[in-house]
XYZ file of C-alpha atoms in Angstrom:
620
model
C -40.437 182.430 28.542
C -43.124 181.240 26.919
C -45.186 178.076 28.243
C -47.207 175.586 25.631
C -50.433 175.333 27.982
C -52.412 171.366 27.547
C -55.805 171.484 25.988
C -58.301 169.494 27.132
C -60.495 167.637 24.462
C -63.715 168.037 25.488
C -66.189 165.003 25.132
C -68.764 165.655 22.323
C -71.453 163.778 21.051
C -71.766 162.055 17.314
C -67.936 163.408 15.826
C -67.214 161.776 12.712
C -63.602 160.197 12.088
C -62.941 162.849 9.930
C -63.691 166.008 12.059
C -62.267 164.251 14.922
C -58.714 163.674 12.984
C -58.829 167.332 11.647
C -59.507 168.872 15.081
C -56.282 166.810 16.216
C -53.987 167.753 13.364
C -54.744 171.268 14.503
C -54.282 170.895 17.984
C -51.017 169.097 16.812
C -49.800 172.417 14.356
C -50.881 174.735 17.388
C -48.685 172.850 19.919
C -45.947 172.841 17.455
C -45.523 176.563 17.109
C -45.947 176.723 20.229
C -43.377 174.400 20.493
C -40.974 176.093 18.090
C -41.071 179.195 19.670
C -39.954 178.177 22.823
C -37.397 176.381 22.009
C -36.067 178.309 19.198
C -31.863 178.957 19.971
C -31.526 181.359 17.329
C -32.684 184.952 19.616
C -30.129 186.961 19.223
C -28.309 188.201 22.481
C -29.717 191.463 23.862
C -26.320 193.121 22.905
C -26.586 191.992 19.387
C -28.772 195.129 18.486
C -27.128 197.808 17.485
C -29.854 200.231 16.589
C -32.321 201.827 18.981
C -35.238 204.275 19.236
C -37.799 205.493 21.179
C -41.339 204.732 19.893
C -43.435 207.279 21.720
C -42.628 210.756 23.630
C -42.575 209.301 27.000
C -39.769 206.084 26.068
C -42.088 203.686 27.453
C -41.290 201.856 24.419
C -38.277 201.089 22.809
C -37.476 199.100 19.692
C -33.989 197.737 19.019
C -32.624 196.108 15.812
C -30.218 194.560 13.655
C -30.132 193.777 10.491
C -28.611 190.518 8.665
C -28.128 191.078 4.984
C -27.233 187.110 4.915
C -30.318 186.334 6.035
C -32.725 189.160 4.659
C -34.250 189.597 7.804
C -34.791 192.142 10.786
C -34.394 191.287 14.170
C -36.534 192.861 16.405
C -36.200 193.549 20.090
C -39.413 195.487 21.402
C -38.849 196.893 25.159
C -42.383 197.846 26.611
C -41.745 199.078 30.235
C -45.571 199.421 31.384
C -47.161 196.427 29.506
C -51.251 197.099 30.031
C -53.352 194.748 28.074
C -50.798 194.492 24.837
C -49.534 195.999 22.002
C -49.614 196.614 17.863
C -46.416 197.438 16.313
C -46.149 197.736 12.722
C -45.270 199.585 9.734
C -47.062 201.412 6.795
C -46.334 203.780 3.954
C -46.847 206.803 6.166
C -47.864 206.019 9.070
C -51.178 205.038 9.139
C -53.352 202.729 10.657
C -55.296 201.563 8.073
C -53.643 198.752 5.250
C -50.964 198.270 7.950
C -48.689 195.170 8.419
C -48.661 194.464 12.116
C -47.395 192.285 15.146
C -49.927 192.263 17.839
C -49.634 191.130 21.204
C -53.022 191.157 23.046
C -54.670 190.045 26.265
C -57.950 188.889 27.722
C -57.162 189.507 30.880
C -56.105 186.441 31.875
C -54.270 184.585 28.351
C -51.756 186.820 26.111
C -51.619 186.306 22.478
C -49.230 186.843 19.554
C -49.734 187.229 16.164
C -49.242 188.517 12.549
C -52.256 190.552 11.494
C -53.029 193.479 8.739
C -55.472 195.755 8.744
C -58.166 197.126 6.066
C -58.461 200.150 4.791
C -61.020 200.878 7.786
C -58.510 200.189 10.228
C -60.173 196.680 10.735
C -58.025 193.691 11.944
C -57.186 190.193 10.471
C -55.200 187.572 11.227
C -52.859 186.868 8.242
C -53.173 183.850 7.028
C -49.031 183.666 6.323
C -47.685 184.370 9.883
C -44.581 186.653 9.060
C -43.687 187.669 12.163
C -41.792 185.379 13.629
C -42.105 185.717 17.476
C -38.507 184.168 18.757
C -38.734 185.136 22.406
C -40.777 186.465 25.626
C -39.384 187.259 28.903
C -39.770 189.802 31.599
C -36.730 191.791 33.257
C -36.699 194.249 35.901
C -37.851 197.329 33.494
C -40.338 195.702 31.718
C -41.280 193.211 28.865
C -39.193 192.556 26.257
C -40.278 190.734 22.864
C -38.002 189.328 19.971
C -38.852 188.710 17.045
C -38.063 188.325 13.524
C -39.585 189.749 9.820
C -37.910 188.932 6.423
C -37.492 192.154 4.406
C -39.739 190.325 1.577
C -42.298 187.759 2.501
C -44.084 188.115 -1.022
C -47.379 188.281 1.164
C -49.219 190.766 -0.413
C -50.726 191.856 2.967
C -47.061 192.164 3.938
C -44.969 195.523 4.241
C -42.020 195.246 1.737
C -38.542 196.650 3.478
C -36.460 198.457 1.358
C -33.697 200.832 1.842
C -34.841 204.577 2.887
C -36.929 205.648 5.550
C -39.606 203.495 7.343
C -43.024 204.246 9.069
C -43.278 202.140 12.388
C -46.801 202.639 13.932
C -47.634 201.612 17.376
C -50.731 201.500 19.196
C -51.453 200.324 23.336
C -54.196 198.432 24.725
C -55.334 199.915 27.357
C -58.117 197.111 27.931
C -58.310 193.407 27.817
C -59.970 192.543 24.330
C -60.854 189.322 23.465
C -59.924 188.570 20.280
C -58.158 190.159 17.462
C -61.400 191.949 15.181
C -62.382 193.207 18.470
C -59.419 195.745 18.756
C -60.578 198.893 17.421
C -57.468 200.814 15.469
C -59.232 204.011 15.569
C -59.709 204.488 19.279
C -56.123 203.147 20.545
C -53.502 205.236 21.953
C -50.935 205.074 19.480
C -48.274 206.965 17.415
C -45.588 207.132 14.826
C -41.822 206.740 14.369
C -39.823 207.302 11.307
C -36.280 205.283 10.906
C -34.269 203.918 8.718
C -34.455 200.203 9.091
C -32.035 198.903 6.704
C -29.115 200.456 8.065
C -25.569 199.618 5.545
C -23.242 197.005 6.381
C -20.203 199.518 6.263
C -17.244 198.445 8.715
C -15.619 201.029 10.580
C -12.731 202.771 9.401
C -9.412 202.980 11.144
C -9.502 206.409 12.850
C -6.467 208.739 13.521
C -3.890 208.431 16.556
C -4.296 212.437 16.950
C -7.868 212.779 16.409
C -9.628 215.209 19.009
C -12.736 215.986 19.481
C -15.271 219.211 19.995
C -18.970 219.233 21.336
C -20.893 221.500 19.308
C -24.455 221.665 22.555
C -26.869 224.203 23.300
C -26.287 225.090 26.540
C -29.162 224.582 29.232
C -32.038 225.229 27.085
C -35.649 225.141 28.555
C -37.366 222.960 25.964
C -40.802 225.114 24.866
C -43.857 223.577 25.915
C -44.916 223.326 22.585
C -45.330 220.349 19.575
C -42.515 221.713 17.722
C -39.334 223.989 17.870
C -36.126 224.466 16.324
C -33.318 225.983 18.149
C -30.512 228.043 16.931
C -27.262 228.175 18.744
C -24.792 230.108 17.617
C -20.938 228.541 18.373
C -17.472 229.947 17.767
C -13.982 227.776 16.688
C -11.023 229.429 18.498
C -9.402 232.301 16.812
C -6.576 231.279 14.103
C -7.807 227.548 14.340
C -6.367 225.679 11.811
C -7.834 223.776 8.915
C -9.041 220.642 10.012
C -10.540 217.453 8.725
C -13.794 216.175 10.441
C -13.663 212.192 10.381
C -16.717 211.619 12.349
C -19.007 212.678 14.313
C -22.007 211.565 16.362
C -25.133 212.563 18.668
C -25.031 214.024 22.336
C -28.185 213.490 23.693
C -29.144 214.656 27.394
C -30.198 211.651 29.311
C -34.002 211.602 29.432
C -34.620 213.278 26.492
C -33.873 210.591 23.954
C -37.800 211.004 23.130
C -37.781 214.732 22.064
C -34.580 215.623 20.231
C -35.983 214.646 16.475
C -33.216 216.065 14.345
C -29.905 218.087 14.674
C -27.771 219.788 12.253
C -24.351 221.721 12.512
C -23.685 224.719 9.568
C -20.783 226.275 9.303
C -21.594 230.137 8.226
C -20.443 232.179 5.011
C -16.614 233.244 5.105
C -18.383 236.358 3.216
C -18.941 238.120 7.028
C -15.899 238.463 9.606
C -18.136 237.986 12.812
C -21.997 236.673 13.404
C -23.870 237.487 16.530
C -24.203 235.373 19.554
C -27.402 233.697 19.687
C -29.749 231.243 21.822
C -33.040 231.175 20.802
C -35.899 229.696 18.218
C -34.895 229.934 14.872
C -38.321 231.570 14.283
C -37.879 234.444 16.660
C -37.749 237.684 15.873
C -35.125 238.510 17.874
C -33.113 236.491 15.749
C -30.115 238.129 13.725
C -30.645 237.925 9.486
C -27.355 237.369 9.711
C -27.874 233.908 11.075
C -29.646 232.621 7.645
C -26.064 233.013 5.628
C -25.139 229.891 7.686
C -26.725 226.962 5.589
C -23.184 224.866 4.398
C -23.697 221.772 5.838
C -21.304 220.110 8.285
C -23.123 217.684 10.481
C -26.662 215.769 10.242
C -28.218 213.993 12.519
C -31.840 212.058 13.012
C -33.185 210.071 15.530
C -32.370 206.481 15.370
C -29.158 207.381 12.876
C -25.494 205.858 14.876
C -22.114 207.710 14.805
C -21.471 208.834 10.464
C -17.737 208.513 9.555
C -16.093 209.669 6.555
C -14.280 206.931 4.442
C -10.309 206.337 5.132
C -9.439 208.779 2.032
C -11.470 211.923 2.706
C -12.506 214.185 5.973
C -14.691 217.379 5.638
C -12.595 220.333 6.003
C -12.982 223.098 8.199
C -10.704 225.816 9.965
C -8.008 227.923 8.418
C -7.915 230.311 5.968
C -11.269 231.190 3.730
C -13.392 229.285 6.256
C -15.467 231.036 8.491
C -14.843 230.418 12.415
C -18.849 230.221 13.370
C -21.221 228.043 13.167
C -24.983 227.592 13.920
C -26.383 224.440 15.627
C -29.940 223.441 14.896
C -32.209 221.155 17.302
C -35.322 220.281 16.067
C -37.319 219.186 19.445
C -40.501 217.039 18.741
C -42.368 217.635 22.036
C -46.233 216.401 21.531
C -46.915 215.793 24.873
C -45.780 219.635 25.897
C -43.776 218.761 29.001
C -42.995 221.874 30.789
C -39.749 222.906 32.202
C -37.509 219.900 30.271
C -33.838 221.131 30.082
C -31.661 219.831 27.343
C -27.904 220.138 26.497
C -27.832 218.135 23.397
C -25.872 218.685 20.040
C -23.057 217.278 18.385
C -19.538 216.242 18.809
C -17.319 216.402 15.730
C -14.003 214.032 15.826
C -11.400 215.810 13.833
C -8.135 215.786 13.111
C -5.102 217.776 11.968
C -3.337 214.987 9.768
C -5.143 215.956 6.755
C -6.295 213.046 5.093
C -5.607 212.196 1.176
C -8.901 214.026 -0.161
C -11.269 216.682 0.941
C -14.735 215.840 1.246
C -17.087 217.986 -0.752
C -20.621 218.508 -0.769
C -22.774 219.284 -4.076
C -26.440 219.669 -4.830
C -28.400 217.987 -7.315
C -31.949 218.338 -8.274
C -33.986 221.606 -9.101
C -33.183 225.235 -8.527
C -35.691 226.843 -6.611
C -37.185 229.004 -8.888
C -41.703 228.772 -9.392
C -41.123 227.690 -13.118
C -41.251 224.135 -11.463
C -44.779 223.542 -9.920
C -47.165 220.996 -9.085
C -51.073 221.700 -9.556
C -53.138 221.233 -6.492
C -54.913 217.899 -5.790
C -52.121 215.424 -7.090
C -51.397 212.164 -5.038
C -48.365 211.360 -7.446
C -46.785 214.369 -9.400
C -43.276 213.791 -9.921
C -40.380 216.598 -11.121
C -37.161 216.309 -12.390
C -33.570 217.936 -11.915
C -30.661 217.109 -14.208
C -26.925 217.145 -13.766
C -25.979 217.031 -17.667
C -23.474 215.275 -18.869
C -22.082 218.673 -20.537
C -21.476 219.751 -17.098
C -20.214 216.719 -15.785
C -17.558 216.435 -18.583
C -16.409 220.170 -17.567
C -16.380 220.150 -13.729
C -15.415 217.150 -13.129
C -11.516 215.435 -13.097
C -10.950 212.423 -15.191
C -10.833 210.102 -12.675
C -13.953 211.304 -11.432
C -15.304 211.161 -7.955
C -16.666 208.756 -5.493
C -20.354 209.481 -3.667
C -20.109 207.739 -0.109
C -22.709 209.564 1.292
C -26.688 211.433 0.263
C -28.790 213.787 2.115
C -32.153 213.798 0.452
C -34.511 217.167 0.953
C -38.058 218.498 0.037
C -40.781 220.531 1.901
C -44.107 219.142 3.298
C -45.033 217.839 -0.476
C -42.489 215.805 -0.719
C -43.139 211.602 -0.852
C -40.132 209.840 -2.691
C -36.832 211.125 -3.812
C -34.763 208.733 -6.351
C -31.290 210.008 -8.222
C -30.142 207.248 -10.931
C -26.516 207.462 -12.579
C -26.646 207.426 -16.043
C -24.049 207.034 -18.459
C -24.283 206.754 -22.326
C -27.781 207.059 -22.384
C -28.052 204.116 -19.762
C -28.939 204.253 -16.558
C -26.464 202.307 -13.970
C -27.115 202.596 -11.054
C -29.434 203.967 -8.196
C -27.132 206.447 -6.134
C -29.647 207.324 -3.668
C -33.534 206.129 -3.444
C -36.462 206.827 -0.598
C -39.591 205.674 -1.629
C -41.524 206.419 1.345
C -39.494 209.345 1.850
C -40.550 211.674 4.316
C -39.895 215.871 5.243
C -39.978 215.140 9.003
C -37.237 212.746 8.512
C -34.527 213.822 6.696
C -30.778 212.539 7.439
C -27.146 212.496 6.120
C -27.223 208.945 5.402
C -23.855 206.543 4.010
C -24.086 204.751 1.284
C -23.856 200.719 1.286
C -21.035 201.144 -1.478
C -19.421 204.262 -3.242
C -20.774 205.419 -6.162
C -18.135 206.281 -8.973
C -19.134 209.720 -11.567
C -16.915 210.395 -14.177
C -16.740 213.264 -16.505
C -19.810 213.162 -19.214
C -22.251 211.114 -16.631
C -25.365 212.354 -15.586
C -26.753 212.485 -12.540
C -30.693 212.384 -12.658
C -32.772 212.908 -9.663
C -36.837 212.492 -9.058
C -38.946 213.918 -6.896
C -42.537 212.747 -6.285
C -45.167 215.317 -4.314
C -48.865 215.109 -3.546
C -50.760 217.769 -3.150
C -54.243 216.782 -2.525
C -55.093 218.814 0.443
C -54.085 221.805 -1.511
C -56.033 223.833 -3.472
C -53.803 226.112 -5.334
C -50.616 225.255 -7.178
C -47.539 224.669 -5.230
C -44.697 226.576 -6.716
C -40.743 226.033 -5.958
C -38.966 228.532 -3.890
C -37.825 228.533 -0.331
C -40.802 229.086 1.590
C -42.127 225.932 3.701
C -45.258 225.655 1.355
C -43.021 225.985 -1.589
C -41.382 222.981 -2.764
C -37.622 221.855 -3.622
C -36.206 218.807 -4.945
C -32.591 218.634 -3.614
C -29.867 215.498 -3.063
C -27.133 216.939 -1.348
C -24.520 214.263 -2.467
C -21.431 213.403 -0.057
C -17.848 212.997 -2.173
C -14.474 212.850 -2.638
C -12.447 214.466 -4.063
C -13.655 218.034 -3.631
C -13.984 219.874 -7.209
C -15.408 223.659 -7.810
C -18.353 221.888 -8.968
C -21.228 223.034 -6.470
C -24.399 222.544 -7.531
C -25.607 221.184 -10.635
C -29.118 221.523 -11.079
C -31.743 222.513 -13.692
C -35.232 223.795 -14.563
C -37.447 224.520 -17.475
C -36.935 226.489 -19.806
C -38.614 230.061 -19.021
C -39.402 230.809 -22.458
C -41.136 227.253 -23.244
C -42.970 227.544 -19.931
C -44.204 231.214 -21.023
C -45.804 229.385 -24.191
C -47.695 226.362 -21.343
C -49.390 229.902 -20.100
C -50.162 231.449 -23.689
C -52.068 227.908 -24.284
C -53.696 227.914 -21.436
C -55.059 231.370 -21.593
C -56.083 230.285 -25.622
C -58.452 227.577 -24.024
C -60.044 228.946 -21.680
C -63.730 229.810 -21.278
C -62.687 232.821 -18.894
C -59.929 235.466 -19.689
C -56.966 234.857 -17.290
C -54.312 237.391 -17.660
C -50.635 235.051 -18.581
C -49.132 238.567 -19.109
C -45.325 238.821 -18.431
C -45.758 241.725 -16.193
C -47.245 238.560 -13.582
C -44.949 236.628 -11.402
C -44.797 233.331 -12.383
C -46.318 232.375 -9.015
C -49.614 234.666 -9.941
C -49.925 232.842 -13.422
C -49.844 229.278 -11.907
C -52.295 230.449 -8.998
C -54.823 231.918 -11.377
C -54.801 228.165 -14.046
C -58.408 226.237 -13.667
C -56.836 222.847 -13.292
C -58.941 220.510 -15.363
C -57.392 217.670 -17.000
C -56.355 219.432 -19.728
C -53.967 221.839 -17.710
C -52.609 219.429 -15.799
C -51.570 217.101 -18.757
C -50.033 219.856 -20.558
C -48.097 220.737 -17.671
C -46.811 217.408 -17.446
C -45.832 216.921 -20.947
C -44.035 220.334 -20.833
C -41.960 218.790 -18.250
C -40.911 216.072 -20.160
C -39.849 217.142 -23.423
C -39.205 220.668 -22.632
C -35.250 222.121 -22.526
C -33.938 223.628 -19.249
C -31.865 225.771 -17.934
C -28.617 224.411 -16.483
C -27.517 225.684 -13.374
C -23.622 224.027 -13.353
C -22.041 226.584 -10.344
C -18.816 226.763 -8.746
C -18.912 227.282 -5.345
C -19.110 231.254 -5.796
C -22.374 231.006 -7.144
C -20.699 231.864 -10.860
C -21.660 229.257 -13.944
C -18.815 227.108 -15.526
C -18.270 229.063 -19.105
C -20.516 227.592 -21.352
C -24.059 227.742 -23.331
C -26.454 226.703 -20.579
C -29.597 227.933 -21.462
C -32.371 225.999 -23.803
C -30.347 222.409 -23.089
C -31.908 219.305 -24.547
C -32.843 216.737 -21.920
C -30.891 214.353 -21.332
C -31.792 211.218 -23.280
C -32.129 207.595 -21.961
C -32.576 204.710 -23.484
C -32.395 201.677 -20.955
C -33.452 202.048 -17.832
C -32.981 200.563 -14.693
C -35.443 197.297 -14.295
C -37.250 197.317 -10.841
C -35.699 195.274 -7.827
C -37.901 191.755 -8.233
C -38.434 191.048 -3.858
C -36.159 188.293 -3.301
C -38.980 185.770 -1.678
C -37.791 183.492 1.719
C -37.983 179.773 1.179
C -41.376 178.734 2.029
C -41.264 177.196 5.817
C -43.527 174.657 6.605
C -47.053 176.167 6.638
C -48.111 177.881 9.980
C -51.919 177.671 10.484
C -53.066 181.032 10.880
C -54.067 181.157 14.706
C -52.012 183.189 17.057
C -49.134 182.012 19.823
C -50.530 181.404 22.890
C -48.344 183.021 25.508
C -48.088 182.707 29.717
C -47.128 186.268 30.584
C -49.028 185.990 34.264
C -51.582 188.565 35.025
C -51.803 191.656 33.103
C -51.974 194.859 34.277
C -56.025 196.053 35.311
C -56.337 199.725 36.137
């Protein structure tokens, strides 16, 4: 725990009154933190955090949470097992070290420190003058250090990291020296790293699961993890022949022991009911020894990311699989993040579905929102903020859907490597409502099924608008959409109940207005570039000199153009209907932007950090 240590007052010549009564007040606000943090009773039990992650590859440290929506606060429980000469841990909009928000906990070599600092857009540390991160407790255990300590999601600091909902960018970074003060750490030379999570995890209480509910373990078996950054893994798994339909009412991780660090993502897809068998397979999902067949399984069952807990499906609705019209095979998918390329690392992980054969009121369904992928949608090269936009009309909303519409309890959000925040908005009447799903520092690596805090109600003639914002500035030609990795897609993948034949809903320019953006362009332009219709649309966008001029037009086509509405059934057929050359929707309130809710102002802390008595540190 941590110690207040006396200070001695050394005798100086010639102090006036009022430096000598100003040096005391300061000693006094010193030993009260001090003070305050050592005796402060509200720490939260070690078993009172829920959530837990490993910050780097080799789980020498791992951070713990919970969240109190009461309170608007994170508690923090930071496990460091080898503790050298200290430790930042922060967060940032992706990741970086520079204009970071962190909690630093550094060493001389002989006194340990605490603080709240931030860092410049060189990387260079400050204390902050409003000390945010509230340091609750210190103590050693058996396998290692353990800090608590305590952030509100707003501090209206402006040096301060604001936590919202979506994903989060936690950056750490170890001392591997004794440094004696805080400017002297240099950012750029540390051995650090990232981890992506979702800190604000919902406050959704566990529903009452079924007396007969089973469950299956979807692993790859005994895989030799490649000695290599990144791999995904396809494994190919079979239900038993005739197996009835099902609903799935949960399901969570299986991670092998030990390799909590390098299992990033995992994903369970049930294949097409279009083929009567698939192959057996156990191999990277990049191989060439991998069957074509494989890619027809791509419907969704499971999701999982690191850090995410156990996902259930509300009381009312399970996902259904088994029996008739639903294929028997699916593929699992292991993403392995593996940066320190350990050789030889076996793994058995996957996931275990809970399921049960009391089918529950409602089928779950799963539709997409967003773009098609089709190149008509592009972004020009060099953009830090270009955002696109896919509509569900209301035209297609008022046809697909049943009048007492449906409920969204859950959103997967999805784009490629462009991709930096995804945002779909309910609107109804021309007014938007309501937020459905929003990740403003969205990332590709990081993508999850994730619940919602409360359902979201559509009913017939809403619309369903959803955002995507790319940048694209180390790219030098246009990025088109499509499939391909270095193509881009704009996707929700919204979670409901009931299940309707309404599939996807999704638009895109018009091709015939878009034709016109490349008959301009070619008009002025110094050099002939040929916008003929016997080039793919991908050609035309690669060939467009994009001065300012191209790239405004571009974005003005995207806002007032019409699209084509993509409102499918789950065989890939349109609803009947006129869906071609469709206005845009219109709107005409939106949604105002969340004001941070500030904490009541504590009594001022000076900004100097907390001393701490951690013994000797670690010297190699």
């Amino acid at each position: 725990r941590m110690q207040s240590s006396r200070s001695k007052l050394c005798s100086c010549p010639s102090l006036k009154l009022r430096e000598v009564v100003s040096m005391y007040l300061t000693m006094v606000a010193a030993f009260l933190v001090i003070l305050v943090v050592a005796l402060q009773g509200s720490a939260p039990r070690q078993s009172d955090f829920p959530y837990k992650v490993p910050l780097d590859p080799q789980g020498l440290l791992e951070l713990s949470w919970n969240v109190s929506y009461p309170q608007q606060a994170v508690h923090f429980q930071l496990l460091i097992r080898e503790l050298q000469f200290g430790l930042l841990f922060g967060m940032s909009d992706r990741g970086e070290f520079e204009n970071a928000d962190l909690a630093v906990l550094w060493s001389d070599g002989h006194n340990s420190y605490f603080g709240d600092a931030w860092s410049d857009a060189k990387g260079q540390l400050h204390m902050d003058s409003q000390q945010d991160y509230q340091l609750l407790e210190a103590h050693r255990a058996p396998e290692g250090l353990y800090l608590l300590f305590r952030r509100a999601f707003s501090t209206c600091d402006p040096k301060d990291y604001l936590i919202e909902d979506g994903t989060v960018h936690l950056i750490y970074g170890i001392l591997e020296k004794p440094v004696h003060s805080l400017q002297a750490i240099n950012t750029s030379a540390l051995h650090g790293g990232l981890q992506r999570v979702q800190l604000l995890k919902p406050n959704i209480s566990i529903p009452e699961l079924p007396s007969d509910m089973k469950s299956m373990e979807i692993t790859a078996p005994d895989v030799v993890i490649p000695s290599q950054e990144t791999t995904y893994w396809c494994y190919m798994a079979e239900l038993p022949e005739g197996f009835p339909k099902h609903h799935i009412v949960m399901y969570e991780p299986v991670v092998t022991a030990g390799n909590e660090a390098l299992v990033h993502h995992m994903e369970v897809f049930q294949c097409s009911a279009q083929f009567d068998s698939f192959p057996h397979y156990n191999g990277p999902c990049d191989s060439k020894m991998k069957p074509d067949r494989l890619n027809y399984c791509r419907h969704v069952l499971a999701a999982w990311a690191m850090g995410a807990q156990a996902f259930y499906y509300p009381e009312e609705a399970g996902l259904a699989f088994g029996g008739p019209g639903s294929s028997r095979y699916l593929r699992l998918e292991i993403h392995y993040h593996n940066p320190l390329v350990f050789k030889g690392r076996r793994d058995s992980s996957g996931i275990r579905l809970y399921y049960t054969a009391t089918l529950r009121p409602h089928d779950a369904g799963i539709m997409e929102l967003g773009l098609v992928y089709t190149p008509v949608m592009a972004i020009p090269p060099g953009e830090d903020s270009f955002t696109l936009t896919g509509y569900c009309t209301d035209k297609c909303t008022q046809l697909a859907l049943p009048a007492a519409g449906i409920r969204i309890f859950a959103s997967q959000l999805h784009t490629h490597l462009a991709g930096r925040k995804v945002v779909t908005v309910l609107s109804r009447d021309g007014r938007e409502r309501q937020v459905v799903n929003a990740d403003r520092h969205y990332s590709p690596h990081f993508q999850e099924i994730r619940m919602l805090k409360e359902l979201v109600a559509v009913f017939p003639g809403d619309e369903l608008i959803t955002t995507c914002t790319y940048n694209t500035e180390d790219r030098s030609r246009a990025t088109v959409g499509g499939f391909g990795i270095l193509e881009e897609m704009c996707v929700n993948y919204v979670h409901y109940y009931p299940q309707t034949e309404l599939e996807l809903c999704k638009s895109a320019v018009d091709p015939g207005y878009l034709h016109h953006y490349f008959n301009l362009v070619n008009r002025f332009n110094d050099e002939e570039i040929c916008m003929c219709p016997q080039v793919s649309v991908p050609q035309q966008f690669y060939s467009i000199p994009w001065n300012t001029f191209n790239r405004d037009v571009l974005k003005s086509l995207y806002a007032f153009a019409p699209i084509s509405m993509h409102c499918n059934k789950s065989s890939a057929v349109r609803f009947p209907g006129e869906w071609e050359k469709q206005p845009l929707p219109s709107i005409t309130e939106r949604l105002r932007e969340p004001v941070p809710r500030c904490p009541p102002s504590p009594e001022p802390q000076p900004a100097a950090p907390v001393p701490l008595n951690l013994g000797q540190l670690r010297r190699d």
